């Protein structure tokens, strides 16, 4: 709205907690006991999930984070979750806010065979753990939350098919997958903008295009990338057409 746009909110995924998972609780207990050198987190959702379980273990809303464990966050939004809970963040990427960027920021900080906890979505790819293990480190991947489909309202799906939407902002690979499933036909009049190359790859793998790919993987970066392209022209709805 601040940039002159009219947003249509259409969540394509929803989150389900994995807080009842025995594996997540066991991992959080090892974390609380200081058995990990690093906690590597690839999303704000993962940060919130692991902190919530730590609070449950401690029986308090305050987070008692182990002093010996350092934190690597994938980007500023994830870092803010930790910092707002009094947990310092030791490593973040400079610009590439993705699994690859997290690995690039983290690897130079690791000593010998580090033990790393990776709380993540069950559908996340293996970029982070594969790179860390290849470098000789020990990684415990644990599902911190579940990503489930959210159904696109029929009116919005119809607007997409008719070309009434100027731009679609794709914020994740999982959203790209659901967009392809629920709105496989996108008008050429609509620009598809991906928050980063992982989301763009997910679109392309499913037969959709990525007209815009943000260089900085944040919401603001995505809007900046969209603004650098040609300004959209007003598109009348079908009932308003001549």
mmCIF file of C-alpha atoms in Angstrom, residues 16-28 30 45-46 49-50 53 117-124 129 140-147:
data_model
loop_
_atom_site.group_PDB
_atom_site.id
_atom_site.type_symbol
_atom_site.label_atom_id
_atom_site.label_comp_id
_atom_site.label_asym_id
_atom_site.label_seq_id
_atom_site.Cartn_x
_atom_site.Cartn_y
_atom_site.Cartn_z
ATOM 1 C CA UNK A 16 0.851 -26.837 12.014
ATOM 2 C CA UNK A 17 2.866 -27.173 15.227
ATOM 3 C CA UNK A 18 5.096 -30.153 15.827
ATOM 4 C CA UNK A 19 5.353 -29.268 19.508
ATOM 5 C CA UNK A 20 3.962 -32.680 20.494
ATOM 6 C CA UNK A 21 6.738 -34.467 18.638
ATOM 7 C CA UNK A 22 8.936 -36.602 20.858
ATOM 8 C CA UNK A 23 11.880 -36.047 18.474
ATOM 9 C CA UNK A 24 11.552 -32.259 18.739
ATOM 10 C CA UNK A 25 11.277 -32.379 22.521
ATOM 11 C CA UNK A 26 14.296 -34.682 22.779
ATOM 12 C CA UNK A 27 16.324 -32.352 20.562
ATOM 13 C CA UNK A 28 15.265 -29.338 22.614
ATOM 14 C CA UNK A 30 19.738 -31.823 24.326
ATOM 15 C CA UNK A 45 8.888 -20.275 12.095
ATOM 16 C CA UNK A 46 11.683 -22.636 13.072
ATOM 17 C CA UNK A 49 9.058 -23.422 17.342
ATOM 18 C CA UNK A 50 12.329 -24.323 19.050
ATOM 19 C CA UNK A 53 9.604 -26.007 23.184
ATOM 20 C CA UNK A 117 20.949 -28.699 15.605
ATOM 21 C CA UNK A 118 18.750 -27.869 12.605
ATOM 22 C CA UNK A 119 15.033 -27.368 13.445
ATOM 23 C CA UNK A 120 13.213 -27.163 10.131
ATOM 24 C CA UNK A 121 10.002 -27.837 8.201
ATOM 25 C CA UNK A 122 9.348 -31.440 7.232
ATOM 26 C CA UNK A 123 9.305 -30.460 3.528
ATOM 27 C CA UNK A 124 12.501 -28.388 3.553
ATOM 28 C CA UNK A 129 22.657 -30.501 6.387
ATOM 29 C CA UNK A 140 20.729 -33.339 13.886
ATOM 30 C CA UNK A 141 17.805 -32.391 11.654
ATOM 31 C CA UNK A 142 14.464 -32.317 13.456
ATOM 32 C CA UNK A 143 10.997 -31.364 12.249
ATOM 33 C CA UNK A 144 10.023 -28.200 14.129
ATOM 34 C CA UNK A 145 6.762 -27.456 12.307
ATOM 35 C CA UNK A 146 4.587 -28.848 9.532
ATOM 36 C CA UNK A 147 3.699 -27.025 6.325
#
